[in-house]
PDB file of C-alpha atoms in Angstrom:
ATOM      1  CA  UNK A1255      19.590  -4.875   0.243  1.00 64.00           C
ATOM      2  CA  UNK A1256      18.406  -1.392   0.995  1.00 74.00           C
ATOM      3  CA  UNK A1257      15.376  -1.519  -0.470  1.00 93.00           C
ATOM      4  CA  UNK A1258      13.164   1.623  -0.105  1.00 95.00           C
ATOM      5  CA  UNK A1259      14.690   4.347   2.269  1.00 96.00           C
ATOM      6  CA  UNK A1260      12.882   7.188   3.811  1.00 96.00           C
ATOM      7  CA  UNK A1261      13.988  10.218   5.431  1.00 96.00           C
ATOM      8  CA  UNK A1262      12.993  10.953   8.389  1.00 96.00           C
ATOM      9  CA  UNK A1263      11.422   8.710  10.190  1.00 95.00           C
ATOM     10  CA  UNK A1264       9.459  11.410  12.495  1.00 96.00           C
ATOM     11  CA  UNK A1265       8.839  15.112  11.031  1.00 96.00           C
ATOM     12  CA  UNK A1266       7.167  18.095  13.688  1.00 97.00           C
ATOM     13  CA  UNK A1267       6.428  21.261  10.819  1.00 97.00           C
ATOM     14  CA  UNK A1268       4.571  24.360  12.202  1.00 97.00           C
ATOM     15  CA  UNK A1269       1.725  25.843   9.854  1.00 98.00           C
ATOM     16  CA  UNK A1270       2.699  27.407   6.604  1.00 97.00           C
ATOM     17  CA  UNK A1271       6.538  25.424   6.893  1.00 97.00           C
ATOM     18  CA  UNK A1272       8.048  23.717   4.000  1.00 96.00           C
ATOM     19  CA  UNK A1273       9.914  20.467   4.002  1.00 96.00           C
ATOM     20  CA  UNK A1274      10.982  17.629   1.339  1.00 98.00           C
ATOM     21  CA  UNK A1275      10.134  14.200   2.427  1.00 98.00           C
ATOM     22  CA  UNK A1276      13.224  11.508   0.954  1.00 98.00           C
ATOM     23  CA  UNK A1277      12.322   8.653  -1.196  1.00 98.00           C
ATOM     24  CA  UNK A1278      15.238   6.731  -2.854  1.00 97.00           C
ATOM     25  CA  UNK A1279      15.638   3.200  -3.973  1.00 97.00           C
ATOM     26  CA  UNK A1280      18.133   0.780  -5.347  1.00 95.00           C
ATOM     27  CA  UNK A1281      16.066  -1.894  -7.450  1.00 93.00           C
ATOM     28  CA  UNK A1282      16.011  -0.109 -10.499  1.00 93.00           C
ATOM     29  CA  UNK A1283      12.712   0.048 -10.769  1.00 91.00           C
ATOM     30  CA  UNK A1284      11.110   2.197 -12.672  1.00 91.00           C
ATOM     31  CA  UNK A1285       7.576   2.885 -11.085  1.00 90.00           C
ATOM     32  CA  UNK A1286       7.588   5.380  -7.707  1.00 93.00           C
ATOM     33  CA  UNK A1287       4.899   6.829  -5.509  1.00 94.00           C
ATOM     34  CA  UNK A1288       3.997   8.482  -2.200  1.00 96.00           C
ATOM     35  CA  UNK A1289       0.800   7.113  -0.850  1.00 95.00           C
ATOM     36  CA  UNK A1290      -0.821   8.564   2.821  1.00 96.00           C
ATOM     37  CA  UNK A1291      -1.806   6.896   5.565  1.00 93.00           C
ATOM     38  CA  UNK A1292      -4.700   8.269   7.435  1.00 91.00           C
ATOM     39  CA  UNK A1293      -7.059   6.210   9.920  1.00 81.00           C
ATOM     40  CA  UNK A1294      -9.980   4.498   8.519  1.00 72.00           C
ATOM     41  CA  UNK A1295      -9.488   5.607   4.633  1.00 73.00           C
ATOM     42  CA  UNK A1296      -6.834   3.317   4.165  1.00 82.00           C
ATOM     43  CA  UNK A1297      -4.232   4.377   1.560  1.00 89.00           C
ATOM     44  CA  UNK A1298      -4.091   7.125  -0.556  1.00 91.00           C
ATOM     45  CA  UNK A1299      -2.025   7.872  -3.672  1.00 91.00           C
ATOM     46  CA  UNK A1300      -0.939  11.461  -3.869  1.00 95.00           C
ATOM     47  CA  UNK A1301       1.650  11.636  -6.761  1.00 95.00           C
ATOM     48  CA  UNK A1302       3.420   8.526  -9.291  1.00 92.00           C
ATOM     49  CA  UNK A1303       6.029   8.233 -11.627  1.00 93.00           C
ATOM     50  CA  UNK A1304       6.780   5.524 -14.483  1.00 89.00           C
ATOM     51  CA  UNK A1305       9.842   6.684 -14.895  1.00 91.00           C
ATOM     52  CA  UNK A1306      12.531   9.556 -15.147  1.00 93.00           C
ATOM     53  CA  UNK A1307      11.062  12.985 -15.588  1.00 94.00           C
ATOM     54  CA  UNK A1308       7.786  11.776 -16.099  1.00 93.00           C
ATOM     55  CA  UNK A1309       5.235  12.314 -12.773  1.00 95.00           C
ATOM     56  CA  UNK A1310       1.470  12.449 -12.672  1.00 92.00           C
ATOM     57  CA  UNK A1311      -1.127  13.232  -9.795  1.00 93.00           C
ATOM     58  CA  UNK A1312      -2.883  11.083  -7.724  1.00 91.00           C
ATOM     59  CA  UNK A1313      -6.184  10.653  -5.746  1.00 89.00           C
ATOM     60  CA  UNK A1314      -5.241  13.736  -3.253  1.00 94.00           C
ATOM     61  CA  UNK A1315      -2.713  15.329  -5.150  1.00 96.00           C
ATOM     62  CA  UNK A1316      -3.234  19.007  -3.505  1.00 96.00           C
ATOM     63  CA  UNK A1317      -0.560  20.751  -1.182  1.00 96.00           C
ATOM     64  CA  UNK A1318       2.101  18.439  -2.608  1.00 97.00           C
ATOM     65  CA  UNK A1319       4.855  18.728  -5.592  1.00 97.00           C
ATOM     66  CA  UNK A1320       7.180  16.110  -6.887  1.00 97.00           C
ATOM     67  CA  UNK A1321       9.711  15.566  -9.369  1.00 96.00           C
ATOM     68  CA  UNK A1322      11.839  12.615 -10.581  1.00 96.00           C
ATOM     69  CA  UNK A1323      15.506  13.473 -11.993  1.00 96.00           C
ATOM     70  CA  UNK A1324      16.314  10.219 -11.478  1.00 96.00           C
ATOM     71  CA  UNK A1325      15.154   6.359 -11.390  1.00 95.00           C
ATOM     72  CA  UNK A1326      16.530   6.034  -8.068  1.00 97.00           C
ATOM     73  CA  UNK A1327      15.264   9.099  -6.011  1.00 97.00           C
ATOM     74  CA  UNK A1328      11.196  10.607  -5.502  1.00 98.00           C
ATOM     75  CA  UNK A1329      11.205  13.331  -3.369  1.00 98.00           C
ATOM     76  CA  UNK A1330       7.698  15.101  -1.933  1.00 98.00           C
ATOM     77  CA  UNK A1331       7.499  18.648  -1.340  1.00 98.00           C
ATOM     78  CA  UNK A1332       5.192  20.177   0.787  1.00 96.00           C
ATOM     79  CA  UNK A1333       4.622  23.999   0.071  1.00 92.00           C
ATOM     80  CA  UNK A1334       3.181  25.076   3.037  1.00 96.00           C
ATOM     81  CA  UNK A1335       2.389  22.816   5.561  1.00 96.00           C
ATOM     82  CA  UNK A1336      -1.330  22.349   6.857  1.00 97.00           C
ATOM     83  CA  UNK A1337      -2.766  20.469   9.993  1.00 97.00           C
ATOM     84  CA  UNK A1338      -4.748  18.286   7.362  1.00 96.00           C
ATOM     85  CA  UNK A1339      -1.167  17.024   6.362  1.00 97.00           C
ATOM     86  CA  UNK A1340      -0.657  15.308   9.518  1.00 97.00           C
ATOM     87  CA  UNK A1341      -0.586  12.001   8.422  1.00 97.00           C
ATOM     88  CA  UNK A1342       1.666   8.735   7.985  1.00 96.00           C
ATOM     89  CA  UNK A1343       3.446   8.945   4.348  1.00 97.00           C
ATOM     90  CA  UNK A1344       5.098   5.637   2.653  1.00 96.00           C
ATOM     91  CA  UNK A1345       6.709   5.532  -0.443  1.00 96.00           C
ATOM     92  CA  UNK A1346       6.596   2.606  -2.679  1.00 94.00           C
ATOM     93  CA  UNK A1347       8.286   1.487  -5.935  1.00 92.00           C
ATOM     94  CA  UNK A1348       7.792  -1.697  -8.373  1.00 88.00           C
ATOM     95  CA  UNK A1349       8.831  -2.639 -11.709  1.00 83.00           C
ATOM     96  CA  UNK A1350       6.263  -0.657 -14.338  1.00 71.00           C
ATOM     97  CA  UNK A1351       4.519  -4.020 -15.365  1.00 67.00           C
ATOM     98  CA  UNK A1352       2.829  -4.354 -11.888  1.00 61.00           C
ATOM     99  CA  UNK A1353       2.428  -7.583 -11.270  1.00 69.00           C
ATOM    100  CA  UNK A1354       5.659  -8.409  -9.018  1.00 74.00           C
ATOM    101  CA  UNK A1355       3.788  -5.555  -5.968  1.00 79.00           C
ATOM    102  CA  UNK A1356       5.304  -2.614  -4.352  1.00 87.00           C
ATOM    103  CA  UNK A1357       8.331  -2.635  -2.094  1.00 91.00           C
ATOM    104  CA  UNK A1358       7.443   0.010   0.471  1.00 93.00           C
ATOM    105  CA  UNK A1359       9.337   1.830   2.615  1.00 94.00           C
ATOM    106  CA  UNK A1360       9.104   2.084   6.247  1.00 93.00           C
ATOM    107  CA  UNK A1361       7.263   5.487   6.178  1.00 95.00           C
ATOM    108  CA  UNK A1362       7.500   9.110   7.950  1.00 96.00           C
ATOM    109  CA  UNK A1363       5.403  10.353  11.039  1.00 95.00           C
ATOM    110  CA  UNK A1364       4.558  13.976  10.308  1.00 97.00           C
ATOM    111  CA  UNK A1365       2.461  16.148  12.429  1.00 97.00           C
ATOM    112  CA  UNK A1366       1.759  19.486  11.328  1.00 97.00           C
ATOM    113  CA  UNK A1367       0.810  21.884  14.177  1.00 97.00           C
TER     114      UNK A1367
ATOM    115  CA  UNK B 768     -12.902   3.910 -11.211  1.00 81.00           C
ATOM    116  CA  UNK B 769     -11.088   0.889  -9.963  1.00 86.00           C
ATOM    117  CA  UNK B 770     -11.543   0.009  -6.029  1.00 91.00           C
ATOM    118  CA  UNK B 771     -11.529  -2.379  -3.313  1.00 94.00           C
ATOM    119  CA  UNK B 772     -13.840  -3.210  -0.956  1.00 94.00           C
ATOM    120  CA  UNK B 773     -12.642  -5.272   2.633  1.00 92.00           C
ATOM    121  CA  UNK B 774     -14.798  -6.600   5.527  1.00 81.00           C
ATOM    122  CA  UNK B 775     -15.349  -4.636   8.137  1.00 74.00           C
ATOM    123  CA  UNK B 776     -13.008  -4.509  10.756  1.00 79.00           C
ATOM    124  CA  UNK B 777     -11.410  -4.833  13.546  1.00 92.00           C
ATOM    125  CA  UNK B 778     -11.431  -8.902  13.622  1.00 95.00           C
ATOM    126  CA  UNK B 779     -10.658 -10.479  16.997  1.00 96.00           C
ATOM    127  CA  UNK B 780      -9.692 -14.371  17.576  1.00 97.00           C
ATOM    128  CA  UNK B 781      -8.162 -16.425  19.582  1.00 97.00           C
ATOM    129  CA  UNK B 782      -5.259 -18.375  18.741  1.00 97.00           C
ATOM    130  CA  UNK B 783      -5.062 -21.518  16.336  1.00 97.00           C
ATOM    131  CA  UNK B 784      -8.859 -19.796  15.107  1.00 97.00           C
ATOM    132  CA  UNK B 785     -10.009 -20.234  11.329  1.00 97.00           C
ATOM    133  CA  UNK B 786      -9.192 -16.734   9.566  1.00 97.00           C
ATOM    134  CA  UNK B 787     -10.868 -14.992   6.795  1.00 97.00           C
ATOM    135  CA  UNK B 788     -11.040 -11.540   5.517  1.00 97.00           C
ATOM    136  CA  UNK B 789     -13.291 -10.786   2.727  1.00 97.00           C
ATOM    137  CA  UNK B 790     -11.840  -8.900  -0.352  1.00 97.00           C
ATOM    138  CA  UNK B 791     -14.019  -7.929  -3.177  1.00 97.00           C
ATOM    139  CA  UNK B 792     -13.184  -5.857  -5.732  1.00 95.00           C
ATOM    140  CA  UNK B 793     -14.344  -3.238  -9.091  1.00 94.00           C
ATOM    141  CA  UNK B 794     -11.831  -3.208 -12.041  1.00 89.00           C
ATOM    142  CA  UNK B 795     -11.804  -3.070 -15.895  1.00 80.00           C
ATOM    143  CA  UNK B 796      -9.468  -5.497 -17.774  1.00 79.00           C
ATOM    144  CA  UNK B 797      -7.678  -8.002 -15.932  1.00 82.00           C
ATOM    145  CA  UNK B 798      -5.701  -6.641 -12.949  1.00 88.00           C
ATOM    146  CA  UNK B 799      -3.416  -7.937  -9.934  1.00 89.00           C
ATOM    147  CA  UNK B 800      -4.696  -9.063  -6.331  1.00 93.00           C
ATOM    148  CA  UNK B 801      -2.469  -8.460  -3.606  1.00 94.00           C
ATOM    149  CA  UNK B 802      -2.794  -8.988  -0.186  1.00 96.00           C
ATOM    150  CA  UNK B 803       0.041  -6.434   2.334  1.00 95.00           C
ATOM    151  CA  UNK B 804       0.245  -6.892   6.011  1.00 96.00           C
ATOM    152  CA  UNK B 805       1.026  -3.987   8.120  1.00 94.00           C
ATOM    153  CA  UNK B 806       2.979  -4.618  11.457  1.00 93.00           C
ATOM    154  CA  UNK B 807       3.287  -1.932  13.975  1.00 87.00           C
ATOM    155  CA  UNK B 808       5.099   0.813  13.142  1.00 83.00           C
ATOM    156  CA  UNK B 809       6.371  -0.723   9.909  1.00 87.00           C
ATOM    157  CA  UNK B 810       5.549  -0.164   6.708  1.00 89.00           C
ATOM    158  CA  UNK B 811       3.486  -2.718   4.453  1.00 92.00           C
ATOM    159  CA  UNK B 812       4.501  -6.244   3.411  1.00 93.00           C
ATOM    160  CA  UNK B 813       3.622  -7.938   0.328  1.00 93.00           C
ATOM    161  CA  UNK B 814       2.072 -11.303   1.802  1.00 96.00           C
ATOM    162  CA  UNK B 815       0.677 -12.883  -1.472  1.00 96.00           C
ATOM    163  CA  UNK B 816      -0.578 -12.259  -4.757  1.00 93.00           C
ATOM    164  CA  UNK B 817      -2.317 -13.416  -7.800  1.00 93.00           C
ATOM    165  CA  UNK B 818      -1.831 -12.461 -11.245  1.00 89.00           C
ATOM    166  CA  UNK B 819      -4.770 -14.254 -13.238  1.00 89.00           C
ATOM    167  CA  UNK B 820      -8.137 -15.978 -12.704  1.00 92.00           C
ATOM    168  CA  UNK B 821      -8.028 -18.910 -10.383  1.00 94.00           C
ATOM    169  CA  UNK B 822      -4.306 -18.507  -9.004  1.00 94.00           C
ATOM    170  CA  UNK B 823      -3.695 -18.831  -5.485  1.00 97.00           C
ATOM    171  CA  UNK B 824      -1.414 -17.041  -3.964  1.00 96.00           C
ATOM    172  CA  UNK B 825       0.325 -18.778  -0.420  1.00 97.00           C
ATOM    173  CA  UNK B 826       2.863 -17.521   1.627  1.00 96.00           C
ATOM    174  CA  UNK B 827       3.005 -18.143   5.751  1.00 95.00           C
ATOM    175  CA  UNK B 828      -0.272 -20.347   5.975  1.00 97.00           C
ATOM    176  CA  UNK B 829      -1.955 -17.680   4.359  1.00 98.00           C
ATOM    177  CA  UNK B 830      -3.672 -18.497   1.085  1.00 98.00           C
ATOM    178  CA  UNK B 831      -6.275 -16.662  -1.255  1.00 98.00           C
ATOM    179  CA  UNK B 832      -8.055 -17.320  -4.922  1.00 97.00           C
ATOM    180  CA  UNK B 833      -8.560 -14.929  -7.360  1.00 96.00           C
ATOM    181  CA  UNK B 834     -11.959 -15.637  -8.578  1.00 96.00           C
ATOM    182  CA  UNK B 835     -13.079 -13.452 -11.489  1.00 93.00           C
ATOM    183  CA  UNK B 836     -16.302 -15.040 -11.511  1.00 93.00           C
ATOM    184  CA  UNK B 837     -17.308 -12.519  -8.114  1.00 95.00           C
ATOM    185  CA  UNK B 838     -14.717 -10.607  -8.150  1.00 95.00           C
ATOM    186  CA  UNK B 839     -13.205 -11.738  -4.878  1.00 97.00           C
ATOM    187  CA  UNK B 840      -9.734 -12.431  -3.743  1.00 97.00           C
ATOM    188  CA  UNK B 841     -10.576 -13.453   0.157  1.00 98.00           C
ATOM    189  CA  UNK B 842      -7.755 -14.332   2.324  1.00 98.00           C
ATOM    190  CA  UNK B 843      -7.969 -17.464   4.621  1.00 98.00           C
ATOM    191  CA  UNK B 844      -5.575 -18.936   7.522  1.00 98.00           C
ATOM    192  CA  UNK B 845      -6.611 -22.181   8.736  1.00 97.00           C
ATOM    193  CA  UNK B 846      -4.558 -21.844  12.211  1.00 96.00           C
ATOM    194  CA  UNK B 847      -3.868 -18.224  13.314  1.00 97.00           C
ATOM    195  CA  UNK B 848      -1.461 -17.410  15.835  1.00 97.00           C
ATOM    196  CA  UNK B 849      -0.540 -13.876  17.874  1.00 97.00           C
ATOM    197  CA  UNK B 850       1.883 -13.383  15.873  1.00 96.00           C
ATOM    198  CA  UNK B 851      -0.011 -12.634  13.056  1.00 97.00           C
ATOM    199  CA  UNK B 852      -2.046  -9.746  14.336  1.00 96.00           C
ATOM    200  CA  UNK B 853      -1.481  -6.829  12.339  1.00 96.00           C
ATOM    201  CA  UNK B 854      -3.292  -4.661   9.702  1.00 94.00           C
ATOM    202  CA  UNK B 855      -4.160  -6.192   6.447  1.00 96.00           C
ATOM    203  CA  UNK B 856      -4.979  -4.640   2.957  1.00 95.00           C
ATOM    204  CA  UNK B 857      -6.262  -6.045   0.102  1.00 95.00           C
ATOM    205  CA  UNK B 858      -5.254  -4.281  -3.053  1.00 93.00           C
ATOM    206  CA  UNK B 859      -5.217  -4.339  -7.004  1.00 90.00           C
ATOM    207  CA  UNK B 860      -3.130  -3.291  -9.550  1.00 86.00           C
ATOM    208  CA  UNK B 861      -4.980  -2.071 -13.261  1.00 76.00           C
ATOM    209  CA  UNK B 862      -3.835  -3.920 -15.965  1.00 63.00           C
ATOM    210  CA  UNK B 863      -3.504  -0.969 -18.263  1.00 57.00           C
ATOM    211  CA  UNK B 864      -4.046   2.241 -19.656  1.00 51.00           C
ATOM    212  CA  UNK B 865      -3.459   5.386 -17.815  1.00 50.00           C
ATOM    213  CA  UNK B 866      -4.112   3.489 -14.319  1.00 52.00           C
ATOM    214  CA  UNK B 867      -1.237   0.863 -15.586  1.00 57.00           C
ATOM    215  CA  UNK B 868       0.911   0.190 -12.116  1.00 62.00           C
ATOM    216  CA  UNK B 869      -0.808   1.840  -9.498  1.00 76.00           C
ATOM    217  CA  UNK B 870      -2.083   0.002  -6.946  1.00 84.00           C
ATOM    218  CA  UNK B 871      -5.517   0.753  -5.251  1.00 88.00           C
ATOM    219  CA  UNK B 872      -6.118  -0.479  -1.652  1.00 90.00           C
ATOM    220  CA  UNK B 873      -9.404  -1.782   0.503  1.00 91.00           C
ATOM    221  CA  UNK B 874      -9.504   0.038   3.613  1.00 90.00           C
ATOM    222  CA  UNK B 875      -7.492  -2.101   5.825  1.00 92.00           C
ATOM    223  CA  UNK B 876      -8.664  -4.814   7.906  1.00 94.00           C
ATOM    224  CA  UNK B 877      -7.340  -4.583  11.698  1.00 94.00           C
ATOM    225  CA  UNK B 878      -6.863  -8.586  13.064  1.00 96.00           C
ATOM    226  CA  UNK B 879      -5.437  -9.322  16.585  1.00 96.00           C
ATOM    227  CA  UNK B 880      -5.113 -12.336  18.083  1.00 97.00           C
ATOM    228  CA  UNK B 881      -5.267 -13.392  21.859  1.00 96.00           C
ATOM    229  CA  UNK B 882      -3.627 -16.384  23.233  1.00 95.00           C
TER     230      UNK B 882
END
């Protein structure tokens, strides 16, 4: 009963650093995204995917990359890391209909300095 | 574009107080209503949903209506307690089209409760 696992949990990246943020789940579902947490503006959706090689962009899709080899795992890339990237990230997957909601997972801390 | 819009927040009450946080709401079609609670350093919850005009979706003494009519899913507790203070989002899923999926959240409504 995994669920939705993220990796890590906590994240320090200096300016202009790179690092993958870890999304996988065991449902089988097919839909996947990485949404950021920021105070006062709620959630925001920076990348999806309905399924296996297919991804699309977003509300604030800028700074970030991702790609989707497989129904399980949704990694996100950051190119080069930026102070306005400091932020909490969750992941969250659901079957593609939408009506059953997201399963999220527990999210990654990452400051940027 | 789709979008939510929640009460303003933060909400403060004492326990075994009458709860509600408003929820209103811009979509095309026929989407979703959800309602997630956020504890502390956790990620979000699914609490409730509804899936069609006039369902109610219950769960933990919580309980809201989809109501097409104004476009308003609000979410009501008759008894709170300080256990249930937390963050809570209102959200809604499109019902199609290129949007079909992705959920869109309100801006988070922060509720504690004092004993």
């Amino acid at each position: 009963n995994a669920g939705v696992t993220q990796t890590p949990k906590f994240q320090v990246l200096k300016t202009g650093q790179s690092m993958t943020l870890q999304c996988a789940q065991d449902m089988n579902h097919e839909y996947m995204s990485w949404y950021r947490q920021d105070p006062g503006m709620g959630l925001r959706l920076i990348h999806y995917s309905v399924g296996a090689g297919i991804t699309d962009q977003g509300e604030v899709p800028n700074g970030y990359n991702v790609s989707r080899s497989t129904t399980e795992d949704f990694p996100l890339r950051l190119l080069s890391a930026a102070p306005s990237q400091t932020s909490v990230y969750f992941c969250a997957s659901s079957q593609l209909q939408g009506t059953s909601g997201y399963t999220f997972g527990s999210g990654t801390r990452l400051t940027v300095v | 574009g789709d979008s939510v819009t929640q009460m303003e927040g933060p909400v403060t009450l004492s326990e075994e107080a009458f709860l509600t946080i408003n929820c209103t709401y811009t979509a095309t079609g026929y989407p979703s209503l959800f309602w997630y609670v956020q504890y502390p350093g956790e990620g979000l919850q699914l609490l409730l949903k509804a899936t069609k005009a006039d369902d109610k979706g219950s769960n933990k003494g919580f309980e809201a209506t989809y109501r097409k009519e104004t476009t308003s899913f609000h979410l009501e507790k008759g008894s709170v307690q300080v256990s249930d203070s937390a963050v809570y989002f209102c959200a809604l899923s499109s019902a199609g089209g290129t949007s079909y999926g992705k959920l869109t959240f309100g801006q988070g409504t922060i509720l504690t409760v004092h004993p």
